[in-house]
C-alpha cells in the first residue's frame, strides 16, 4: 500500500447508500415481509427457572379456530432437534426440562398473531420445579444442582502448561481456558507489590430496536428463511444440521437488520419457525417481542479477579486473572466468549508472567452469547479499573503508569499472534491532551479518568468472498455477505469498489444478501468487515479491472499491463482511452454480457498462535472522561468524553465517527444505568421503558472522536476495522474518574446513583467513625 | 464429445425440480407477491382504433378516495418515454394519437384494484377519430393513412443484391428484408414448371394462463421490478433507457412464469408500473387481465406468396417469396420477426436460386411480436403446403418429392451459416414409417399428410453466463438466467451440473432469477436454452471441477490432471479418494467458504452469414398426421399424429417429449381453431372462453413423439434445443392430409369446420356445375 496515494472516494464522507431508503421508510426489514398463506407463530415460554417437564399437551390449542399447528416436544423427534452455537445443548422446544424463565416450551402457528397468542394459554404444561442456580456463586457452590446433567465441561490449556486441566465433573462449569506464560507464582513471590481486586459485570441486553424475527417457508424441497441475523451462512449451516438438508437446499435471506451487536449471531428462534413451516408447508413469521429478545440472549455477567504484581518502579511483572462468565442456561457462544475473555484479560501492557483461568458457568438464567466486545468488555472493565487502583496505591499518575507499561508497535501481545499494529502511546497521549489531563481538577467532586484497552480484531477465524458484477454500461452490483446492521458497510464497501474502479458511487449498488447467490461470508462480527470483507471486495474489484484491461488491451492493441484507469475509463500510455461500456460491448459483440469478478479473503491459521488463528488486526480503545459527581444524589454528570479510534484509513470518516460515538454511548449505558434486574429468577425490567438505556439527555456535554489515520491497517487503502474499540474503555474511565472525584471506588457495574450515593455514605460513615475513634483515642 | 460415454443423470427422466412446489401450489408467481404499502394499477385503453388525442384529463380520477396517483401523457415527459423492442415507436401512455383498440391512454394507481378500475371511468378523454387500416391489404393500399407518420421503414439487403432497397416513404411498411442468391428471374424463365401460391396466417395470441403482470418499486435509488418475463436483462436495459438509471440501479426479479411463448419478451406494460412507482415512491402491482394480454401482443398475421420453379424431374430450381407480416400498431419485435420470416422461407431444401422480400406492415391492430416459431411458422405453413400442391400437380408422391430435394447433413442452408447438423431424411422417413405412409388410405375422407420444416435454432445472437456455487458440504446452487416458463430448464440444467460433477439431483438447487446477482443471459427464447445456457452451465460445472481438482491435488499430493470424479468424490489414479466437502473444508481451513465457478457462452459472429450471426444449431420439425374429415360438418378428426424431435441427446427424455407434445398441441390450435376475430377494429373473442384453444378432447387419438438422439447437437453431451420444431409442421401436415382426404386445399388458416364445409360445398357445386356443363355438352 502506497500511503502517499491520493484518493477520489475512499476517505470522503459519502452519503449512505441505504440512506434514502431508510429515512423514507422504504427500507425493507424482515417484519415488513408478508407472504401468501403465511401464518404467525408465538412461543409458550417457561414461567419457572428450573423444572422437569411432566406434561406438554397442545391438543386444546389445536382446536382453537384459526390455529394452524402447534409444536411441542412430540413434534421434533424427526429432526436433529438439539443444536447450539458451540454445544448442542439447546432443543427446538424443551424436551425433559426447562432451564430458565423464558425457555421455549411450545409454539403455536395461527392465522393471525392474536390467535396464536390466545392459543398459548390452552397448552397444558405441568412443571415439577427443582432447585435453581441463578448466579455464578450459586452455580459454583459445592453440591450445586446441575443445569445440564453429566460431565459438560470442555477444558483447553494454551500457552505454558499447568499440568492437566482441572476436572469439572458434575459441576456447572461448561468451559475452561487456562493459559499463561512465564512463571507467575515465582513472580508474585518476589514482587515488590501484589494487588488483587475483584470486579463484577452485570447482565445487560443488546437492546436492538428490531427484536429477533424470522420468516420460514418450506415447500418440500427448499427451506427459505428471511432472518434478522448477522451470519446467514452460519444460520444456514445450523439449519442444515437440524433438518438434514444439503446447504444448497436452505436459503437464508437477510433484509435490513435493525441492530444486532452480536445478539443476532448463530441460531436463535429460527429453528422454531423452520419446524413449523416444515410441519405445515406454509410460510410462518415468528416475531419476538422485545421482552422475548430479553429472554433469548444477553451479555455474560462476570466476576473477574485480577492479581497483579508490580515492581517498585511501577513496571508490571505478573498478572493472574480468575474469570467466571455466567453463560446462562445454554452455552450459545458462551465458551467462545469465555475463551476470548481469558485471552483478552492481560491488557495492552508488557507483562512477562501471566496466568489466566477463565470459566464458563451454566446458571438458570437467560443464555448469554456474543455481544459487542465479546468477552473483552468484562475483562477490560476489571484490568483498567485495577490499573488506576494500583497507580493510586503507588502514588503514580495513572497516565504515566500506563505509558510506562504499554506495548509498543511490533510487540507481541502473546507469542504467535500478529504483532501490535499501532502506536498505543500516540492514542493515549491524544486522549490525555484532548481531555486536558494535565490540567488540575479544581472543582470539588469533579475529575478525569483514562482507560486504554486492546482487543484482537477479527476475533475468530474469518473467511469472506465477494463478487463484482459489471454490466454493459460499466455500472456495478456488488455481492457481499456483510450484513448491513446499520454500521454502514454498504456505503464503505461501495466506496472501495468506486475507488478501485474509478466509478462514481451512484453507479454501484449492493445486492440483497441471500445465501443462494451471495458469496460466502463467515459472519458480520468482531469489527472485522472493513478488513475481511473489505479485502475480498477490493480483490474482486481488482479482478474486474484485470479482466477489463485484458479485453481493452485487445481492443486498443496494447499490453494490458500498460493500461490504467482514470475517471472510469481505461487509458493507454499513448493517450488512447476507452469506456468500460465499450470494452464490454466489444468483447461480447453486443450490448450483452457482463464482467463477473471475484475476490476472496482468508485469515491465517497459525499453530503458534495461542488460539490457533491470529488477530486480523488490533483494535484499540482509548477513552478519557471529565465528569462531576453530585454527592447529594450520586448522579454522574459527564462533562466531556474523548475517544480515539484507530481507523488506519477512514474509508468514510463520518461513518467512522458515527460508529465510534455509538460505541461510546453503548458504553455509557452499561457503565451508568443498564442492568437486567431479577427477583427470584424473574426478569423485572425486560422492556424498552423499564430497561433504561442512554438517551440524548445522557450524552456527555462534549463528545469527541479522534480518528487516527496512519495507514497501518491490513484492510483496503490501509484501513482497519472499528466499532468495538470505543466501547471498551468507557466503564473503567468513568469509574476511575469517579474515584478521583469523590474517592469511592465502585467495582461492580453499573455506577448507578444509589450505588455511588451509598458508597459515599459508607465512606462518610467510615470517616466519621474514624474521626470518632481518633477523638476517642485522643480524647 | 465421446458419444459412447455412459451417463448417470443426463438422459434420465429425473423428476422436475420445481415439481413439488408447483403441484402443491407453493410456487411463487409474480401475482402471489404482496409488498407493504403496495398500490394496484389499472390501465385506461383506447376504445377506438385510430384517433388523435384531443384531451386527457385525470383530475377527477385523482379525487376519488383511494386513488394514489394517475398517469397520463402529462406525467411522462421527464422520462425517455418512447421505447420499443426494436423501434422507439411506443410511449408509456399515448401522447398524440392512439393507434389500436387497447392502446394505453392513462393509468390509475389505487389502494385496491377495484378503486383503480372505477377511477378509470373518471378520466376524461377526447378522441378525434381518423381513418384506420386494420389488415395488410388496407395498410398497403396506395394512399393508405399512415399509422406512424414519416419515413418509418428500415430496409436491409442481404446475400445477392437487387440494387438499392425499395423506398417506402410515406407508407406503412416499417421493415423490409431483401435477400437472395443465384438468379431467380433466369431460373423462372427457363424452368419446366413454375407455381405461385398465396397463403394466409391468421392473428393468434400466446394465451399464457398467467397474463402479463409486473410489480415495480422505486425507493429513490433503486428500481426493483418483479416481472413475468422471459428476458429480464433486456427488460432491465429498456427500463434503464426510459428512466435514465445505470443498469446496476435496476433490479429485475423473475418469479415463476405461467407461460410465455415469446409474448413475454422485451418490454410490455412494465414501464407503466415503473412510472407509477417513480411518481409515488410506493410499490405498485400491474396485473393485466387476459383480455388485456390479448391487447398487448399477438402473432403476426401474414400473407405469403411462394413462387417455386421445378424441373420436370421434380427438383426445386428456384423460389421467390413475397412476405407481408402485419405487425400491428407498434413494431415491438416485428422487424426481427419479419427478418426471420424472410430468412426462414426457403425450407429444408436445396434451391439454387432464391429471392425473398419480407415486409413488416403497420396496421391499427394489437402489436404483434415474438411468438414461438418467430416468423418461421407463417412461412413453413406456406412452403410446406405448396410442396404438396406441387407434388399433386406433378403427380409425384409428396414424400418422394421432399426426399429428392432435402438438404443433406453438412449442406449449407445459406452461405456463411452453420452447416445443417442432422440427417433430414432420417427424420422424415421415421415420420413416414410411424404414420404408415406407404399403407393406402382405404376409408373415404381419410388421409395422411406430411411436413418437414427447418429453423435456425438460437435465432438471434446469444450470450449467456452461469455460476455454480458449491458449499462446504459439496451441494450446489446454480445461478442461471434462463427463465423457468414451464419448459423445464431448472431440471435439465441441474442434470447437466449433476452429470458433470457426479452429484445427485437433490444436492442441486437453482437460485431465484434476479438481474442483480444472476449472470447475464440475453433471453429465454428460440429453443436456445439447452445449448446456450446448457453450455454456460456445463462450463461453470467444469470450472468447479477444475478448482476442486486443484485443491484436491494439494491435499492428496497428486497432480490435478491425474484426478477424476466418481460418485461425487475425487479419486486419484492410485486409489485415494476425497469428498468435495473435505476438499473445501481443507482449503478454507474451516467449514467455511465455497467454490464459485463460472461459465460463459457466446454465439459466433460471422460477417459471411446473411444475418450477421450463425445458427446456434438447426431445429427441425418433422410431422405426419392421419386424419378423417366429416364431410357433413367439415370437422377434422385427428386419428394419429407423429412428431420427430431431434434432441441430439435428450437430457431429460420425459421433458423433451412433453415439450414436443405441447408444441404439437400448440400447432393444432392455430391449425384448426384459434383466431382473433375482429369487427370494425374491435376484438370479439379476447377471453379464455370465446378464444378457443385445444383441450384434451382435441388431442389426436394417437400422439407420438420420437426423439432422435444422434449426439449431433452443440449443447452439453451432444444435446440440441427443442420446443419449436414440433410446432412448425402441424398446420401444413393437416392441410396436406385434408387435401388428400377430401380434395379441398385450404390456404388460409385456421381449418375450421365451416371453412372446410364451405370449401366442400364449393367443390361439390363446381363438380355439379361441371357435370351439368358436361351433360349440356353431351346432352
PDB file of C-alpha atoms in Angstrom, chain B residues 2-176:
ATOM      1  CA  UNK B   2     -17.401 -39.020 -26.983  1.00  0.00           C
ATOM      2  CA  UNK B   3     -20.879 -40.221 -27.605  1.00  0.00           C
ATOM      3  CA  UNK B   4     -20.140 -43.712 -26.409  1.00  0.00           C
ATOM      4  CA  UNK B   5     -19.767 -42.336 -22.901  1.00  0.00           C
ATOM      5  CA  UNK B   6     -22.240 -43.540 -20.351  1.00  0.00           C
ATOM      6  CA  UNK B   7     -24.304 -41.121 -18.372  1.00  0.00           C
ATOM      7  CA  UNK B   8     -25.531 -41.210 -14.836  1.00  0.00           C
ATOM      8  CA  UNK B   9     -28.143 -38.491 -14.774  1.00  0.00           C
ATOM      9  CA  UNK B  10     -28.148 -36.867 -18.205  1.00  0.00           C
ATOM     10  CA  UNK B  11     -30.650 -38.866 -20.202  1.00  0.00           C
ATOM     11  CA  UNK B  12     -32.720 -39.906 -17.204  1.00  0.00           C
ATOM     12  CA  UNK B  13     -36.326 -38.945 -16.640  1.00  0.00           C
ATOM     13  CA  UNK B  14     -35.484 -37.041 -13.469  1.00  0.00           C
ATOM     14  CA  UNK B  15     -38.490 -35.596 -11.695  1.00  0.00           C
ATOM     15  CA  UNK B  16     -38.932 -31.865 -12.188  1.00  0.00           C
ATOM     16  CA  UNK B  17     -37.007 -29.952  -9.563  1.00  0.00           C
ATOM     17  CA  UNK B  18     -39.837 -27.420  -9.445  1.00  0.00           C
ATOM     18  CA  UNK B  19     -42.435 -30.154  -9.400  1.00  0.00           C
ATOM     19  CA  UNK B  20     -43.357 -30.316  -5.729  1.00  0.00           C
ATOM     20  CA  UNK B  21     -43.594 -26.553  -5.474  1.00  0.00           C
ATOM     21  CA  UNK B  22     -45.892 -26.389  -8.434  1.00  0.00           C
ATOM     22  CA  UNK B  23     -48.239 -29.264  -7.733  1.00  0.00           C
ATOM     23  CA  UNK B  24     -48.625 -28.191  -4.118  1.00  0.00           C
ATOM     24  CA  UNK B  25     -49.344 -24.608  -5.085  1.00  0.00           C
ATOM     25  CA  UNK B  26     -46.287 -23.289  -3.233  1.00  0.00           C
ATOM     26  CA  UNK B  27     -44.535 -21.990  -6.318  1.00  0.00           C
ATOM     27  CA  UNK B  28     -44.471 -18.223  -6.213  1.00  0.00           C
ATOM     28  CA  UNK B  29     -45.580 -16.303  -9.293  1.00  0.00           C
ATOM     29  CA  UNK B  30     -45.480 -12.538  -9.566  1.00  0.00           C
ATOM     30  CA  UNK B  31     -49.153 -12.304  -8.695  1.00  0.00           C
ATOM     31  CA  UNK B  32     -48.526 -14.018  -5.367  1.00  0.00           C
ATOM     32  CA  UNK B  33     -46.236 -11.263  -4.201  1.00  0.00           C
ATOM     33  CA  UNK B  34     -47.587  -8.571  -1.940  1.00  0.00           C
ATOM     34  CA  UNK B  35     -45.424  -5.732  -0.694  1.00  0.00           C
ATOM     35  CA  UNK B  36     -46.039  -3.347   2.184  1.00  0.00           C
ATOM     36  CA  UNK B  37     -47.841  -0.173   1.083  1.00  0.00           C
ATOM     37  CA  UNK B  38     -48.382  -1.584  -2.371  1.00  0.00           C
ATOM     38  CA  UNK B  39     -50.848   0.052  -4.734  1.00  0.00           C
ATOM     39  CA  UNK B  40     -52.651  -1.530  -7.667  1.00  0.00           C
ATOM     40  CA  UNK B  41     -52.715  -0.130 -11.161  1.00  0.00           C
ATOM     41  CA  UNK B  42     -55.217  -0.310 -13.952  1.00  0.00           C
ATOM     42  CA  UNK B  43     -54.870   0.939 -17.492  1.00  0.00           C
ATOM     43  CA  UNK B  44     -57.342   3.039 -19.450  1.00  0.00           C
ATOM     44  CA  UNK B  45     -57.218   1.794 -23.019  1.00  0.00           C
ATOM     45  CA  UNK B  46     -58.342   3.344 -26.254  1.00  0.00           C
ATOM     46  CA  UNK B  47     -61.802   2.245 -27.415  1.00  0.00           C
ATOM     47  CA  UNK B  48     -61.044   3.352 -30.965  1.00  0.00           C
ATOM     48  CA  UNK B  49     -58.547   2.036 -33.475  1.00  0.00           C
ATOM     49  CA  UNK B  50     -57.059   5.258 -34.725  1.00  0.00           C
ATOM     50  CA  UNK B  51     -57.544   8.742 -33.353  1.00  0.00           C
ATOM     51  CA  UNK B  52     -55.886  11.941 -32.370  1.00  0.00           C
ATOM     52  CA  UNK B  53     -55.925  12.581 -28.650  1.00  0.00           C
ATOM     53  CA  UNK B  54     -57.538  15.957 -28.056  1.00  0.00           C
ATOM     54  CA  UNK B  55     -57.768  15.777 -24.279  1.00  0.00           C
ATOM     55  CA  UNK B  56     -56.672  13.547 -21.440  1.00  0.00           C
ATOM     56  CA  UNK B  57     -57.700  14.850 -18.040  1.00  0.00           C
ATOM     57  CA  UNK B  58     -57.333  12.677 -14.954  1.00  0.00           C
ATOM     58  CA  UNK B  59     -58.167  15.349 -12.384  1.00  0.00           C
ATOM     59  CA  UNK B  60     -61.479  13.791 -11.374  1.00  0.00           C
ATOM     60  CA  UNK B  61     -59.951  10.361 -11.112  1.00  0.00           C
ATOM     61  CA  UNK B  62     -57.377  11.687  -8.686  1.00  0.00           C
ATOM     62  CA  UNK B  63     -60.156  12.941  -6.454  1.00  0.00           C
ATOM     63  CA  UNK B  64     -61.700   9.521  -5.978  1.00  0.00           C
ATOM     64  CA  UNK B  65     -60.924   8.328  -2.441  1.00  0.00           C
ATOM     65  CA  UNK B  66     -58.372   5.539  -2.530  1.00  0.00           C
ATOM     66  CA  UNK B  67     -56.692   6.758  -5.682  1.00  0.00           C
ATOM     67  CA  UNK B  68     -52.975   7.191  -5.116  1.00  0.00           C
ATOM     68  CA  UNK B  69     -51.878   8.556  -8.468  1.00  0.00           C
ATOM     69  CA  UNK B  70     -52.782   8.824 -12.097  1.00  0.00           C
ATOM     70  CA  UNK B  71     -50.536   8.650 -15.089  1.00  0.00           C
ATOM     71  CA  UNK B  72     -51.196  10.488 -18.325  1.00  0.00           C
ATOM     72  CA  UNK B  73     -49.119  11.994 -21.071  1.00  0.00           C
ATOM     73  CA  UNK B  74     -48.567  14.970 -18.762  1.00  0.00           C
ATOM     74  CA  UNK B  75     -46.577  12.823 -16.340  1.00  0.00           C
ATOM     75  CA  UNK B  76     -44.107  11.113 -18.607  1.00  0.00           C
ATOM     76  CA  UNK B  77     -42.202  13.967 -20.134  1.00  0.00           C
ATOM     77  CA  UNK B  78     -39.366  13.654 -17.614  1.00  0.00           C
ATOM     78  CA  UNK B  79     -38.566  10.201 -18.951  1.00  0.00           C
ATOM     79  CA  UNK B  80     -37.267   8.965 -22.282  1.00  0.00           C
ATOM     80  CA  UNK B  81     -40.859   7.922 -22.658  1.00  0.00           C
ATOM     81  CA  UNK B  82     -40.527   6.455 -26.163  1.00  0.00           C
ATOM     82  CA  UNK B  83     -39.369   2.879 -26.206  1.00  0.00           C
ATOM     83  CA  UNK B  84     -39.766  -0.375 -28.061  1.00  0.00           C
ATOM     84  CA  UNK B  85     -38.182  -3.756 -28.650  1.00  0.00           C
ATOM     85  CA  UNK B  86     -36.680  -2.638 -31.963  1.00  0.00           C
ATOM     86  CA  UNK B  87     -38.043   0.849 -32.758  1.00  0.00           C
ATOM     87  CA  UNK B  88     -38.784   3.518 -30.208  1.00  0.00           C
ATOM     88  CA  UNK B  89     -42.336   3.904 -31.502  1.00  0.00           C
ATOM     89  CA  UNK B  90     -44.260   3.168 -28.304  1.00  0.00           C
ATOM     90  CA  UNK B  91     -44.764   5.549 -25.423  1.00  0.00           C
ATOM     91  CA  UNK B  92     -45.529   4.704 -21.815  1.00  0.00           C
ATOM     92  CA  UNK B  93     -49.017   6.070 -22.358  1.00  0.00           C
ATOM     93  CA  UNK B  94     -50.354   7.613 -25.553  1.00  0.00           C
ATOM     94  CA  UNK B  95     -49.228  11.153 -26.256  1.00  0.00           C
ATOM     95  CA  UNK B  96     -50.639  12.475 -29.549  1.00  0.00           C
ATOM     96  CA  UNK B  97     -52.524   9.553 -31.006  1.00  0.00           C
ATOM     97  CA  UNK B  98     -53.977   6.190 -30.222  1.00  0.00           C
ATOM     98  CA  UNK B  99     -53.293   3.525 -32.807  1.00  0.00           C
ATOM     99  CA  UNK B 100     -55.306   0.464 -31.861  1.00  0.00           C
ATOM    100  CA  UNK B 101     -58.215  -0.570 -29.722  1.00  0.00           C
ATOM    101  CA  UNK B 102     -56.469  -1.194 -26.440  1.00  0.00           C
ATOM    102  CA  UNK B 103     -53.679   1.345 -26.778  1.00  0.00           C
ATOM    103  CA  UNK B 104     -52.849   2.555 -23.235  1.00  0.00           C
ATOM    104  CA  UNK B 105     -54.060   6.120 -22.720  1.00  0.00           C
ATOM    105  CA  UNK B 106     -53.716   6.556 -18.982  1.00  0.00           C
ATOM    106  CA  UNK B 107     -53.295   4.591 -15.783  1.00  0.00           C
ATOM    107  CA  UNK B 108     -54.549   4.804 -12.227  1.00  0.00           C
ATOM    108  CA  UNK B 109     -52.865   3.532  -9.098  1.00  0.00           C
ATOM    109  CA  UNK B 110     -55.118   2.994  -6.115  1.00  0.00           C
ATOM    110  CA  UNK B 111     -55.274   1.266  -2.773  1.00  0.00           C
ATOM    111  CA  UNK B 112     -57.116  -1.623  -4.328  1.00  0.00           C
ATOM    112  CA  UNK B 113     -57.720  -2.806  -7.858  1.00  0.00           C
ATOM    113  CA  UNK B 114     -61.458  -2.099  -7.800  1.00  0.00           C
ATOM    114  CA  UNK B 115     -60.900   1.552  -6.947  1.00  0.00           C
ATOM    115  CA  UNK B 116     -58.319   1.819  -9.703  1.00  0.00           C
ATOM    116  CA  UNK B 117     -60.786   0.269 -12.123  1.00  0.00           C
ATOM    117  CA  UNK B 118     -63.563   2.619 -11.032  1.00  0.00           C
ATOM    118  CA  UNK B 119     -61.299   5.644 -11.356  1.00  0.00           C
ATOM    119  CA  UNK B 120     -60.609   4.850 -15.000  1.00  0.00           C
ATOM    120  CA  UNK B 121     -64.180   5.941 -15.812  1.00  0.00           C
ATOM    121  CA  UNK B 122     -63.445   9.360 -14.345  1.00  0.00           C
ATOM    122  CA  UNK B 123     -60.643  10.109 -16.742  1.00  0.00           C
ATOM    123  CA  UNK B 124     -61.856  12.431 -19.459  1.00  0.00           C
ATOM    124  CA  UNK B 125     -60.518  11.679 -22.892  1.00  0.00           C
ATOM    125  CA  UNK B 126     -61.484  13.195 -26.197  1.00  0.00           C
ATOM    126  CA  UNK B 127     -60.625  11.312 -29.343  1.00  0.00           C
ATOM    127  CA  UNK B 128     -60.766  12.643 -32.874  1.00  0.00           C
ATOM    128  CA  UNK B 129     -61.050   9.551 -34.987  1.00  0.00           C
ATOM    129  CA  UNK B 130     -59.150   9.265 -38.244  1.00  0.00           C
ATOM    130  CA  UNK B 131     -59.352   6.527 -40.888  1.00  0.00           C
ATOM    131  CA  UNK B 132     -57.900   3.202 -39.843  1.00  0.00           C
ATOM    132  CA  UNK B 133     -56.084   0.361 -41.584  1.00  0.00           C
ATOM    133  CA  UNK B 134     -56.721  -2.989 -39.960  1.00  0.00           C
ATOM    134  CA  UNK B 135     -55.070  -5.501 -42.252  1.00  0.00           C
ATOM    135  CA  UNK B 136     -52.233  -5.909 -44.731  1.00  0.00           C
ATOM    136  CA  UNK B 137     -54.357  -5.054 -47.742  1.00  0.00           C
ATOM    137  CA  UNK B 138     -55.726  -1.829 -46.297  1.00  0.00           C
ATOM    138  CA  UNK B 139     -52.357  -0.814 -44.923  1.00  0.00           C
ATOM    139  CA  UNK B 140     -50.509  -1.382 -48.175  1.00  0.00           C
ATOM    140  CA  UNK B 141     -53.173   0.123 -50.420  1.00  0.00           C
ATOM    141  CA  UNK B 142     -51.984   3.191 -52.322  1.00  0.00           C
ATOM    142  CA  UNK B 143     -52.637   6.353 -50.353  1.00  0.00           C
ATOM    143  CA  UNK B 144     -53.416   4.497 -47.130  1.00  0.00           C
ATOM    144  CA  UNK B 145     -53.282   6.611 -43.998  1.00  0.00           C
ATOM    145  CA  UNK B 146     -50.070   6.124 -42.044  1.00  0.00           C
ATOM    146  CA  UNK B 147     -50.212   4.550 -38.600  1.00  0.00           C
ATOM    147  CA  UNK B 148     -46.924   6.294 -37.835  1.00  0.00           C
ATOM    148  CA  UNK B 149     -46.249   9.426 -39.820  1.00  0.00           C
ATOM    149  CA  UNK B 150     -42.992   9.956 -41.670  1.00  0.00           C
ATOM    150  CA  UNK B 151     -40.432   7.688 -43.228  1.00  0.00           C
ATOM    151  CA  UNK B 152     -40.654   4.797 -40.825  1.00  0.00           C
ATOM    152  CA  UNK B 153     -39.092   1.936 -42.768  1.00  0.00           C
ATOM    153  CA  UNK B 154     -35.745   0.348 -42.259  1.00  0.00           C
ATOM    154  CA  UNK B 155     -34.651  -1.743 -45.212  1.00  0.00           C
ATOM    155  CA  UNK B 156     -31.936  -4.366 -45.316  1.00  0.00           C
ATOM    156  CA  UNK B 157     -30.481  -6.165 -48.313  1.00  0.00           C
ATOM    157  CA  UNK B 158     -28.580  -9.383 -47.666  1.00  0.00           C
ATOM    158  CA  UNK B 159     -26.971 -12.005 -49.837  1.00  0.00           C
ATOM    159  CA  UNK B 160     -27.028 -11.287 -53.587  1.00  0.00           C
ATOM    160  CA  UNK B 161     -28.149  -7.746 -54.224  1.00  0.00           C
ATOM    161  CA  UNK B 162     -31.060  -6.474 -56.213  1.00  0.00           C
ATOM    162  CA  UNK B 163     -29.809  -2.928 -56.461  1.00  0.00           C
ATOM    163  CA  UNK B 164     -30.858  -0.418 -53.856  1.00  0.00           C
ATOM    164  CA  UNK B 165     -33.613  -1.455 -51.461  1.00  0.00           C
ATOM    165  CA  UNK B 166     -37.026  -0.136 -52.318  1.00  0.00           C
ATOM    166  CA  UNK B 167     -38.162   3.133 -50.733  1.00  0.00           C
ATOM    167  CA  UNK B 168     -41.220   3.050 -48.541  1.00  0.00           C
ATOM    168  CA  UNK B 169     -41.545   6.754 -47.753  1.00  0.00           C
ATOM    169  CA  UNK B 170     -44.962   7.655 -46.515  1.00  0.00           C
ATOM    170  CA  UNK B 171     -46.212   4.067 -46.396  1.00  0.00           C
ATOM    171  CA  UNK B 172     -46.993   1.660 -43.577  1.00  0.00           C
ATOM    172  CA  UNK B 173     -44.055  -0.622 -44.419  1.00  0.00           C
ATOM    173  CA  UNK B 174     -41.837  -0.372 -41.332  1.00  0.00           C
ATOM    174  CA  UNK B 175     -39.303  -3.017 -42.218  1.00  0.00           C
ATOM    175  CA  UNK B 176     -38.038  -4.695 -45.345  1.00  0.00           C
TER     176      UNK B 176
END
